[in-house]
mmCIF file with all atom_site columns, C-alpha atoms in Angstrom:
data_model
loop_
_atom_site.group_PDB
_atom_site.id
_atom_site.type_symbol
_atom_site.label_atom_id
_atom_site.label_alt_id
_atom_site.label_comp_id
_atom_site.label_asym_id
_atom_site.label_entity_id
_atom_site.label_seq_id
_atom_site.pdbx_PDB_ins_code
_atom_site.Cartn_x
_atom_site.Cartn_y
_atom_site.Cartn_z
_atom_site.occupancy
_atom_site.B_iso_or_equiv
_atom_site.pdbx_formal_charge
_atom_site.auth_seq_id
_atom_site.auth_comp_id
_atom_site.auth_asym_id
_atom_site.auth_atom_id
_atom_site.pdbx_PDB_model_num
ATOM 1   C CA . UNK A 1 1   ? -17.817 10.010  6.977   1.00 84.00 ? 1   UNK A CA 1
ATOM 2   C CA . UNK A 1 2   ? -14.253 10.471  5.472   1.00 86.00 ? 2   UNK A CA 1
ATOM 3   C CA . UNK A 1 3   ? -14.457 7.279   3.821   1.00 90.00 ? 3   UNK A CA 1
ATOM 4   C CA . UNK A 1 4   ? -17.652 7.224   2.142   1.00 88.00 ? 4   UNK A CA 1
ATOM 5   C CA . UNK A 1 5   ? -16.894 10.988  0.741   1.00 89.00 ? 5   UNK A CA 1
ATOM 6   C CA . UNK A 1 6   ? -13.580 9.855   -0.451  1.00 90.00 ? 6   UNK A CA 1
ATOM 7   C CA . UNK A 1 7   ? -15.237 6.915   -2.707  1.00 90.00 ? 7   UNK A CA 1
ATOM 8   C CA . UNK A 1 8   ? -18.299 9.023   -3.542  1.00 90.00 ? 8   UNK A CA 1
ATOM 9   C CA . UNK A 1 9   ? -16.024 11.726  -4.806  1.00 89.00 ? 9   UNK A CA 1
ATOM 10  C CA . UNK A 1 10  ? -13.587 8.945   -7.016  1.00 88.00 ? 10  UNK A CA 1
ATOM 11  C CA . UNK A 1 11  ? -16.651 7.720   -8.440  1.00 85.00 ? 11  UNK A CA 1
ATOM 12  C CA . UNK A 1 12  ? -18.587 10.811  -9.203  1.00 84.00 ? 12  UNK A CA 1
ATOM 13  C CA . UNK A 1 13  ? -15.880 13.284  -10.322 1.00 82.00 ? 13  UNK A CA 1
ATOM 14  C CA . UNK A 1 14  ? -15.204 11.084  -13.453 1.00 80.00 ? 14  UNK A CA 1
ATOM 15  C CA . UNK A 1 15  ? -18.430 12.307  -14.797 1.00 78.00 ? 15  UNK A CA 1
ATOM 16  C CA . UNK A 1 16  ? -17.944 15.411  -13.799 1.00 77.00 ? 16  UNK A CA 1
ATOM 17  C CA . UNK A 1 17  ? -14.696 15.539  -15.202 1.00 78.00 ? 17  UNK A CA 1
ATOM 18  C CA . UNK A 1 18  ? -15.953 13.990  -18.376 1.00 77.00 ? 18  UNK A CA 1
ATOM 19  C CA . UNK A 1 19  ? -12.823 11.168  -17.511 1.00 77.00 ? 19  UNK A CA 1
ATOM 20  C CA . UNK A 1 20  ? -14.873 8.503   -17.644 1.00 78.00 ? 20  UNK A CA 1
ATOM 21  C CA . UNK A 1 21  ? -15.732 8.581   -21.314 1.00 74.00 ? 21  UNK A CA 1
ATOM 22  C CA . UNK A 1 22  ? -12.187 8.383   -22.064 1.00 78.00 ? 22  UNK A CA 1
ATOM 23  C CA . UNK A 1 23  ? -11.639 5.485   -19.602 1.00 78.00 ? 23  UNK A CA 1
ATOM 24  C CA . UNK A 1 24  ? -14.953 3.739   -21.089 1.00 79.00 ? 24  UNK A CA 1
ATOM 25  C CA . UNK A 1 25  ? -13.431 4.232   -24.396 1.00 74.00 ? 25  UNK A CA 1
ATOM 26  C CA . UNK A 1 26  ? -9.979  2.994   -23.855 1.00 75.00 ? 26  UNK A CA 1
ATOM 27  C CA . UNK A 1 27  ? -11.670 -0.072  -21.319 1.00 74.00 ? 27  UNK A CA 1
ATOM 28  C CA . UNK A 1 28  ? -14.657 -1.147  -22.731 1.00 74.00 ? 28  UNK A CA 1
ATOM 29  C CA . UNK A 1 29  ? -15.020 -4.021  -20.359 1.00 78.00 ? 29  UNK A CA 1
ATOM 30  C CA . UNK A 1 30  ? -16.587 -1.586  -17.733 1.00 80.00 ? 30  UNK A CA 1
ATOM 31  C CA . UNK A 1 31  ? -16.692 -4.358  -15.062 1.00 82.00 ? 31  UNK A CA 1
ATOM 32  C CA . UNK A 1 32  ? -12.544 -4.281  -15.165 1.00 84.00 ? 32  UNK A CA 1
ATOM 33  C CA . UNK A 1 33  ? -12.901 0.055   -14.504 1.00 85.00 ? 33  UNK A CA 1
ATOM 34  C CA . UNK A 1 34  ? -14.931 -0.396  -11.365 1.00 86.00 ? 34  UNK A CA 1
ATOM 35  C CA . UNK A 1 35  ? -12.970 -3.565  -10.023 1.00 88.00 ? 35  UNK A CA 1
ATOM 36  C CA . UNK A 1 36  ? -10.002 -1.612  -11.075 1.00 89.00 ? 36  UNK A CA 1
ATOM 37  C CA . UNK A 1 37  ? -11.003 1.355   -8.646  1.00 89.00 ? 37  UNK A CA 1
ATOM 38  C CA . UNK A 1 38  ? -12.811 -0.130  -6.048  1.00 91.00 ? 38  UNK A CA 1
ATOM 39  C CA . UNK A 1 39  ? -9.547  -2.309  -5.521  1.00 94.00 ? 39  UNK A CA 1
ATOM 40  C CA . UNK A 1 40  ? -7.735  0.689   -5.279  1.00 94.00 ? 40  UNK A CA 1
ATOM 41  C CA . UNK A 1 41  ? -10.057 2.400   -3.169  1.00 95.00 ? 41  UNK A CA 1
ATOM 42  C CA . UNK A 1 42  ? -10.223 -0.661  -0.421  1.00 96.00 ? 42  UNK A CA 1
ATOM 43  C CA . UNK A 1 43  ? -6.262  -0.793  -0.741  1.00 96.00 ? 43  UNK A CA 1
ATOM 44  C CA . UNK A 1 44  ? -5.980  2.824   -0.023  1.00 95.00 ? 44  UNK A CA 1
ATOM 45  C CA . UNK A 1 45  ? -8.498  2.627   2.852   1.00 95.00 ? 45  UNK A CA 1
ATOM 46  C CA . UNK A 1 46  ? -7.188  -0.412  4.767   1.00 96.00 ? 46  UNK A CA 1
ATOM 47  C CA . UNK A 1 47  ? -3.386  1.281   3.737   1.00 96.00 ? 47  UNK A CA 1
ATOM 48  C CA . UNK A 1 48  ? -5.045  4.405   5.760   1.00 94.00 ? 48  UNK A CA 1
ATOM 49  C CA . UNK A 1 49  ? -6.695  2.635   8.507   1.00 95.00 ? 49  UNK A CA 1
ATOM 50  C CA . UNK A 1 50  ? -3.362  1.046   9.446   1.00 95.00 ? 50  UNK A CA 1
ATOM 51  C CA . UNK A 1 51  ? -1.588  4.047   9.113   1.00 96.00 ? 51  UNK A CA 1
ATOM 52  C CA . UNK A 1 52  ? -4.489  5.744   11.911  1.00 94.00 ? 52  UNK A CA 1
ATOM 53  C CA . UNK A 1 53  ? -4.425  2.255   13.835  1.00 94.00 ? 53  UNK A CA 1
ATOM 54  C CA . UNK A 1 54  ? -0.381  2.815   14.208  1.00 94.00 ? 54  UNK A CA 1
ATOM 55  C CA . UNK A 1 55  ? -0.946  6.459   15.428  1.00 95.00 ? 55  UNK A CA 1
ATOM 56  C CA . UNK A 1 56  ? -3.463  5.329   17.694  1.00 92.00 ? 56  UNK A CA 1
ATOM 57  C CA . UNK A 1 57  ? -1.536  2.515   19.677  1.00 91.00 ? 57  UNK A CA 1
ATOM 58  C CA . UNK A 1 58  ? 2.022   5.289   19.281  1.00 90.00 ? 58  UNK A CA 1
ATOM 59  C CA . UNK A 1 59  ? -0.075  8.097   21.178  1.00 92.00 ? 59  UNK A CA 1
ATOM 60  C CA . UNK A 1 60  ? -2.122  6.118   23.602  1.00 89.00 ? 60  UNK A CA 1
ATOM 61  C CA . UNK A 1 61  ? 0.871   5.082   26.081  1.00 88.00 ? 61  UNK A CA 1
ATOM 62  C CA . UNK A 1 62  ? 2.051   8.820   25.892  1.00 90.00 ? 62  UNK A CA 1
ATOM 63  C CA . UNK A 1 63  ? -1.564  10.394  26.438  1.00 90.00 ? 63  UNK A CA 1
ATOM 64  C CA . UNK A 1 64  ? -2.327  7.288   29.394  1.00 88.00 ? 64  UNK A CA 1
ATOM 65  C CA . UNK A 1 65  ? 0.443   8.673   31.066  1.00 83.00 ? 65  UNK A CA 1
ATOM 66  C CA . UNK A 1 66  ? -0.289  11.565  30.716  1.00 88.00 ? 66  UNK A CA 1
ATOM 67  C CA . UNK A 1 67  ? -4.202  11.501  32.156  1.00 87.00 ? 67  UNK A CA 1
ATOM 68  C CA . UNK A 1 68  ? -2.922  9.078   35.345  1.00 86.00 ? 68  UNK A CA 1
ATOM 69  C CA . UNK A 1 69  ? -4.385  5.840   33.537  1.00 86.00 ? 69  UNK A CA 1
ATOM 70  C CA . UNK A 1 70  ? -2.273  3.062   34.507  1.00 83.00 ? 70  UNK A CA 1
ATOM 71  C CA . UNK A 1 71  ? -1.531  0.938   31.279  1.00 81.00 ? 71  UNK A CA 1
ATOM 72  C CA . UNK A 1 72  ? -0.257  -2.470  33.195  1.00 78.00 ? 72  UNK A CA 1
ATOM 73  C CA . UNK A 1 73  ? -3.473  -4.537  31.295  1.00 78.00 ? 73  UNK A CA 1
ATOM 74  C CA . UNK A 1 74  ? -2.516  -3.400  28.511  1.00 80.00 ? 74  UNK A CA 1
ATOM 75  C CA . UNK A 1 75  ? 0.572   -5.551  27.697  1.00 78.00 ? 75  UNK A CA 1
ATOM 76  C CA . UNK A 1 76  ? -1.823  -9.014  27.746  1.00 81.00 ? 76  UNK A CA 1
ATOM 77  C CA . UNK A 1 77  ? -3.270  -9.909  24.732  1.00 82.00 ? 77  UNK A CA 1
ATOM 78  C CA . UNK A 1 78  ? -2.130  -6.776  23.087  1.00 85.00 ? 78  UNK A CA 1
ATOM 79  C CA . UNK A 1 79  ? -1.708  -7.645  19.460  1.00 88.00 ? 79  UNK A CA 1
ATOM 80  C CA . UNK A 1 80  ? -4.702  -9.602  18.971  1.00 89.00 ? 80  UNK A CA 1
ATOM 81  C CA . UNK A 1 81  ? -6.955  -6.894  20.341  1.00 89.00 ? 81  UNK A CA 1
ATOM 82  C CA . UNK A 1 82  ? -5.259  -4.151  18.049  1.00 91.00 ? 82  UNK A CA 1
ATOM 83  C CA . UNK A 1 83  ? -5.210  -7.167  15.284  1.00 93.00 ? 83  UNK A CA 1
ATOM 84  C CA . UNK A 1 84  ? -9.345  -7.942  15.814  1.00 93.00 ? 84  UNK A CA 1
ATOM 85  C CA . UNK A 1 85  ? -9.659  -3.856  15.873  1.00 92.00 ? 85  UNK A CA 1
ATOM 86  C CA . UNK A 1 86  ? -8.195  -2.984  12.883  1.00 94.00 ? 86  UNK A CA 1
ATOM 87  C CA . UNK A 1 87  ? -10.253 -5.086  10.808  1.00 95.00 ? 87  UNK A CA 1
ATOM 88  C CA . UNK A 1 88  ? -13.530 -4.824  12.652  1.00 96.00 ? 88  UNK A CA 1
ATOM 89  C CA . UNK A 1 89  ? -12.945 -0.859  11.678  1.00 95.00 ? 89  UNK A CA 1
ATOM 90  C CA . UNK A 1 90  ? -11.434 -1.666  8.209   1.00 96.00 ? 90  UNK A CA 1
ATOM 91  C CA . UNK A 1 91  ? -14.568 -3.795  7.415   1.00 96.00 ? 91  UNK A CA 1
ATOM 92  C CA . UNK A 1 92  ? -16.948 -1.213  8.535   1.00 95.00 ? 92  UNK A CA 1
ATOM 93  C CA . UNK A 1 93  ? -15.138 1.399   6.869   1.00 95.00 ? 93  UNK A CA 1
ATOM 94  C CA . UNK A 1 94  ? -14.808 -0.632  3.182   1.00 96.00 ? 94  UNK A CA 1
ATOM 95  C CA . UNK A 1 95  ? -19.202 -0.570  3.823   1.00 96.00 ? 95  UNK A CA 1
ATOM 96  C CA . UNK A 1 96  ? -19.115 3.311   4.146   1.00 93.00 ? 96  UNK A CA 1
ATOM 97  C CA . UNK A 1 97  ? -16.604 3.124   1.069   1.00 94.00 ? 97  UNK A CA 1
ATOM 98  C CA . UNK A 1 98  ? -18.982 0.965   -0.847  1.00 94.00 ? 98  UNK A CA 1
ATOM 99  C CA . UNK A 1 99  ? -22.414 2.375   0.382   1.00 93.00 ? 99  UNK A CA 1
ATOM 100 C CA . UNK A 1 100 ? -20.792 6.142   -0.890  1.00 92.00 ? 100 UNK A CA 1
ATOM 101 C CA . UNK A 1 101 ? -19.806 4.392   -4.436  1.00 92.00 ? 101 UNK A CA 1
ATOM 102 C CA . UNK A 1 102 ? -23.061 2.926   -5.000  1.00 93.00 ? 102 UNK A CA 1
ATOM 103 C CA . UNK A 1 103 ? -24.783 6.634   -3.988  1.00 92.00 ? 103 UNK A CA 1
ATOM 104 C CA . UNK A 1 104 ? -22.295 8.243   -6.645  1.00 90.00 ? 104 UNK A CA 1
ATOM 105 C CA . UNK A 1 105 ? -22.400 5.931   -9.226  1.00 89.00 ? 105 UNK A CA 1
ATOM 106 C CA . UNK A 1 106 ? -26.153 6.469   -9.182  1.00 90.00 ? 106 UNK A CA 1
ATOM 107 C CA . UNK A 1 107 ? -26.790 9.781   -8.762  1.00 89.00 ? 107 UNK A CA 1
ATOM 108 C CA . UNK A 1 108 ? -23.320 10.892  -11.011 1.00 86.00 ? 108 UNK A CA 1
ATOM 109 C CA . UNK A 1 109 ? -22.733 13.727  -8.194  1.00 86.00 ? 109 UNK A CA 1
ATOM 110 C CA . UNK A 1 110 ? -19.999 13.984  -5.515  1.00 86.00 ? 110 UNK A CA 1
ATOM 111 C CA . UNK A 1 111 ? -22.176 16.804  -3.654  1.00 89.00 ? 111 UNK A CA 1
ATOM 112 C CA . UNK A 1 112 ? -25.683 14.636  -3.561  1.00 89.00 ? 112 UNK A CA 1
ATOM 113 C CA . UNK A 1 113 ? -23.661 11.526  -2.903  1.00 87.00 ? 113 UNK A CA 1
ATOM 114 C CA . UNK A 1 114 ? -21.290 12.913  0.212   1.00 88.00 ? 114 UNK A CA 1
ATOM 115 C CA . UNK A 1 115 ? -24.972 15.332  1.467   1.00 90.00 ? 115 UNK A CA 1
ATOM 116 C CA . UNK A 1 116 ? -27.199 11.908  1.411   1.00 88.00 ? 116 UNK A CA 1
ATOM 117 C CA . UNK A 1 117 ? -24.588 9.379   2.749   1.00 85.00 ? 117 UNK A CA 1
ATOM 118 C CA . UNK A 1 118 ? -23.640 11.854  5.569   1.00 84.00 ? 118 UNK A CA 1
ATOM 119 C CA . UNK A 1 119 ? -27.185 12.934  5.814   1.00 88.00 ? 119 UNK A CA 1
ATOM 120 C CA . UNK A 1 120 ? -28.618 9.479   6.088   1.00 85.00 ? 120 UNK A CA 1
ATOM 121 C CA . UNK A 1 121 ? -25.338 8.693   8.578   1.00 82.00 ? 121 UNK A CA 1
ATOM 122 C CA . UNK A 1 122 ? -25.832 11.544  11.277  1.00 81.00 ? 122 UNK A CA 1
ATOM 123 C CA . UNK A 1 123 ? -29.205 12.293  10.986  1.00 87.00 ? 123 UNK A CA 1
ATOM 124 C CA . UNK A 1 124 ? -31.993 10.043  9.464   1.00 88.00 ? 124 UNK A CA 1
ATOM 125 C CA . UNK A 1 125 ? -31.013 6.927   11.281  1.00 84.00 ? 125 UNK A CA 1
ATOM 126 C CA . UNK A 1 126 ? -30.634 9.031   14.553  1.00 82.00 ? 126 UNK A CA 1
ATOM 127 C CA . UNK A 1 127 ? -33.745 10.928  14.453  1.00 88.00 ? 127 UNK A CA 1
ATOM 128 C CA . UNK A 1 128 ? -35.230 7.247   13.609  1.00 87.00 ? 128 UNK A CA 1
ATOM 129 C CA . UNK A 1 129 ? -33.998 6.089   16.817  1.00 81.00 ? 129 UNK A CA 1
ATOM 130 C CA . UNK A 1 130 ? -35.147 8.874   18.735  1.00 83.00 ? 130 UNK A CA 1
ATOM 131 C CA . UNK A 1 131 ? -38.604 8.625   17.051  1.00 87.00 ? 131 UNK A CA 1
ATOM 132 C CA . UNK A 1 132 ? -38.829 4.858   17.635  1.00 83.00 ? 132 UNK A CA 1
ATOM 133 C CA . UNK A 1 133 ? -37.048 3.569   19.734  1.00 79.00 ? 133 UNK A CA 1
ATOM 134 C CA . UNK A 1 134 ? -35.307 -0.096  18.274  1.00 77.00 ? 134 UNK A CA 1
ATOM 135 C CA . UNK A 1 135 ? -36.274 1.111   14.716  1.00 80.00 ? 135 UNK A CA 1
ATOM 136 C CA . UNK A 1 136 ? -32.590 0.761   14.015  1.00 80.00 ? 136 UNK A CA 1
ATOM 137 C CA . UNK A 1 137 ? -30.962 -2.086  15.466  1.00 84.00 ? 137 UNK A CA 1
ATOM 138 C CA . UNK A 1 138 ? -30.343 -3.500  11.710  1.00 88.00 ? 138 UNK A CA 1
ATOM 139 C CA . UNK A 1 139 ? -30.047 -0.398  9.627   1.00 89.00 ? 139 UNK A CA 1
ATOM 140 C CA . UNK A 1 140 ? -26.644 0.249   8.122   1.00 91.00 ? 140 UNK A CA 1
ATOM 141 C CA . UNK A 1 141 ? -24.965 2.529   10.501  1.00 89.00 ? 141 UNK A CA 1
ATOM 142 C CA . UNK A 1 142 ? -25.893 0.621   13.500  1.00 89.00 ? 142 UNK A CA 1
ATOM 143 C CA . UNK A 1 143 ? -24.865 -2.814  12.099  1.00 93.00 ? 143 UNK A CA 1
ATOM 144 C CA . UNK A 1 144 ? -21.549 -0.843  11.093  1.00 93.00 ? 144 UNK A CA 1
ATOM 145 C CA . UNK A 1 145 ? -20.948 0.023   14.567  1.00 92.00 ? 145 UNK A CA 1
ATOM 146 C CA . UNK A 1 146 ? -21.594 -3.280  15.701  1.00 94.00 ? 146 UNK A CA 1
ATOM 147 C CA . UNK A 1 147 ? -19.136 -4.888  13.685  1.00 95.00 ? 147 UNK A CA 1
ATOM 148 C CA . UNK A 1 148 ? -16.420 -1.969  14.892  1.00 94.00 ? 148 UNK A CA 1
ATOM 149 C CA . UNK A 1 149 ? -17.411 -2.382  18.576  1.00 93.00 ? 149 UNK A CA 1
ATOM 150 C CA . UNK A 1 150 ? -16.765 -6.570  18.105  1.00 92.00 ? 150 UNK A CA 1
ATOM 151 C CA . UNK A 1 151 ? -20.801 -6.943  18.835  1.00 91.00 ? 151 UNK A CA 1
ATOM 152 C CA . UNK A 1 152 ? -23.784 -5.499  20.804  1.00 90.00 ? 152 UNK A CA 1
ATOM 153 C CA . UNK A 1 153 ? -26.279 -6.506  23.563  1.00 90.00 ? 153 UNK A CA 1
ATOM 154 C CA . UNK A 1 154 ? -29.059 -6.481  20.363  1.00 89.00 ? 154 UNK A CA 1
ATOM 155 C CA . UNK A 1 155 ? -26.927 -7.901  17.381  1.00 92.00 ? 155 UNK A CA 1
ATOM 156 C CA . UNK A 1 156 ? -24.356 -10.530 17.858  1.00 94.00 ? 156 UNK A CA 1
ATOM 157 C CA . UNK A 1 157 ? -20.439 -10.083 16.315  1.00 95.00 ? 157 UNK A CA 1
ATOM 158 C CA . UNK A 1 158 ? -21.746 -12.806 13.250  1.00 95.00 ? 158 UNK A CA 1
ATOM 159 C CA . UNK A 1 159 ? -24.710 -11.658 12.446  1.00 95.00 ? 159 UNK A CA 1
ATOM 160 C CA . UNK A 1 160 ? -23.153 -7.903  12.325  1.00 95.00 ? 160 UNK A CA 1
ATOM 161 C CA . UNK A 1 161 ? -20.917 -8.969  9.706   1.00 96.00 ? 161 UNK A CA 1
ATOM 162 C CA . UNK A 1 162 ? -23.304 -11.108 7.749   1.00 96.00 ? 162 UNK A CA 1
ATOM 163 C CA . UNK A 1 163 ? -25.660 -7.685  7.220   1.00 96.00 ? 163 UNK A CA 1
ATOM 164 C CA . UNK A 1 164 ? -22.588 -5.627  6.655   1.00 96.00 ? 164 UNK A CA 1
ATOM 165 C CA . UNK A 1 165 ? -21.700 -8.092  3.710   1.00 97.00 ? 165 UNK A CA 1
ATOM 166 C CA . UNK A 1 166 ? -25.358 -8.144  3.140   1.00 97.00 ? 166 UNK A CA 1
ATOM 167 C CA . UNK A 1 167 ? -24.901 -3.914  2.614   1.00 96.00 ? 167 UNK A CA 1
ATOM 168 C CA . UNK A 1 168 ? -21.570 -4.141  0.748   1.00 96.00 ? 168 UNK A CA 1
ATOM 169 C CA . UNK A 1 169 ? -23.040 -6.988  -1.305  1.00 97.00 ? 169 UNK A CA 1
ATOM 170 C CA . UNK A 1 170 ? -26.565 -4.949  -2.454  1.00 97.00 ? 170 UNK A CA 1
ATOM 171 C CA . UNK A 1 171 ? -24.182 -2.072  -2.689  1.00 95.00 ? 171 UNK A CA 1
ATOM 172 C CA . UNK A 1 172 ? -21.948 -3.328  -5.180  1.00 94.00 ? 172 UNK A CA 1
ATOM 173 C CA . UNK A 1 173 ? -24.280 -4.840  -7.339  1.00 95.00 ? 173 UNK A CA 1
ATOM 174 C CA . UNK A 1 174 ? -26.174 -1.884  -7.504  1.00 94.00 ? 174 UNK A CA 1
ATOM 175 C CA . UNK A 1 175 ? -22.900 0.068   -8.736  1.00 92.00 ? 175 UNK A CA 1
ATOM 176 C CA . UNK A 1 176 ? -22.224 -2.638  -11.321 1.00 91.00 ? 176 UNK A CA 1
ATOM 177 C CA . UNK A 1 177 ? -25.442 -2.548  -12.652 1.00 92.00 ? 177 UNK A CA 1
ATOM 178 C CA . UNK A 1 178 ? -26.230 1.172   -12.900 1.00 90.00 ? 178 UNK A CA 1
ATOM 179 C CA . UNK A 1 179 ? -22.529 2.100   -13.852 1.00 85.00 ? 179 UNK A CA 1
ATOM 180 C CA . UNK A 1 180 ? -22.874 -1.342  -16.660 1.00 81.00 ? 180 UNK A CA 1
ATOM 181 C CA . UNK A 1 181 ? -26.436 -0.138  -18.361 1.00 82.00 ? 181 UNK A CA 1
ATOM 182 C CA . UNK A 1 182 ? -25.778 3.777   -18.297 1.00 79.00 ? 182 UNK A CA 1
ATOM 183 C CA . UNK A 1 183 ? -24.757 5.640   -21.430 1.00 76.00 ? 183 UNK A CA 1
ATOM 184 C CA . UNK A 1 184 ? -21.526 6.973   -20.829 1.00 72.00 ? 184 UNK A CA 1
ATOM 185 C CA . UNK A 1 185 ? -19.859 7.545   -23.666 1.00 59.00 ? 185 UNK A CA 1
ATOM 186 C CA . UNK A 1 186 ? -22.547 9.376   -26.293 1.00 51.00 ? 186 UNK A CA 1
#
């Protein structure tokens, strides 16, 4: 949720703003503005999901001992699960990032952008589910979590990340186009 209002909000406030004439004017090559930001935006994101995956492994030993849990596993093949971790989450998180972009870039509003996205996120594809039942297996949020949680009993680790790219992919181009064929700067 944080990370798709964080891009939806650096994409739409610019038109709010009125920024991105001046950035349109000054960078005509609009393709350059949006890999410009979205770089940014995925360096900032991966930059933040370390900096929560370093909390995380800092406060677990502390709050393990704390609840009784003994943490002798823990020492075996410790890096590589905190490694694979981190970038399962990263990767899921850049799709949120992405999927939020693409909503603002379209719609030019950080408030219909950050409503749908988390709309569509906690409620749609839940309610889905409820409705009927298996409906969502390979819906966005659903193949996000199965790339975070390594793989699920109904969607395999590969194919997980193949729709995620699949997502990021459609989202992207969608951004490029819509942010390459809209009048900005009249």
């Amino acid at each position: 949720v944080l990370t798709l209002s964080l891009w939806a909000a650096a994409a739409a406030s610019d038109y709010s703003s009125g920024w991105i004439r001046v950035m349109v004017q000054a960078e005509p090559r609009r393709w350059r503005l949006l890999a410009g930001k979205f770089l940014a935006l995925a360096g900032f994101t991966a930059v933040g999901m370390l900096l929560a995956t370093a909390i995380a492994v800092g406060t677990a030993p502390v709050l393990a001992g704390a609840s009784g849990v003994s943490t002798a596993a823990w020492a075996e093949g410790a890096v590589g699960a905190i490694s694979s971790g981190w970038l399962n989450l990263t990767a899921a998180v850049l799709v949120w990032g992405i999927i939020g972009f693409a909503v603002a870039t379209t719609t030019r509003s950080v408030v219909v952008a950050i409503a749908g996205g988390v709309g569509y996120m906690m409620v749609f594809e839940g309610v889905l589910g409820l409705a009927a039942e298996g409906t969502t297996t390979y819906l966005p949020g659903s193949i996000l979590s199965a790339v975070v949680a390594g793989g699920i009993p109904d969607v395999s680790y590969p194919i997980a990340l193949g729709l995620a790219g699949g997502y990021a992919v459609a989202a992207a181009v969608i951004a490029i186009v819509v942010f390459g064929r809209r009048d900005i700067t009249s």
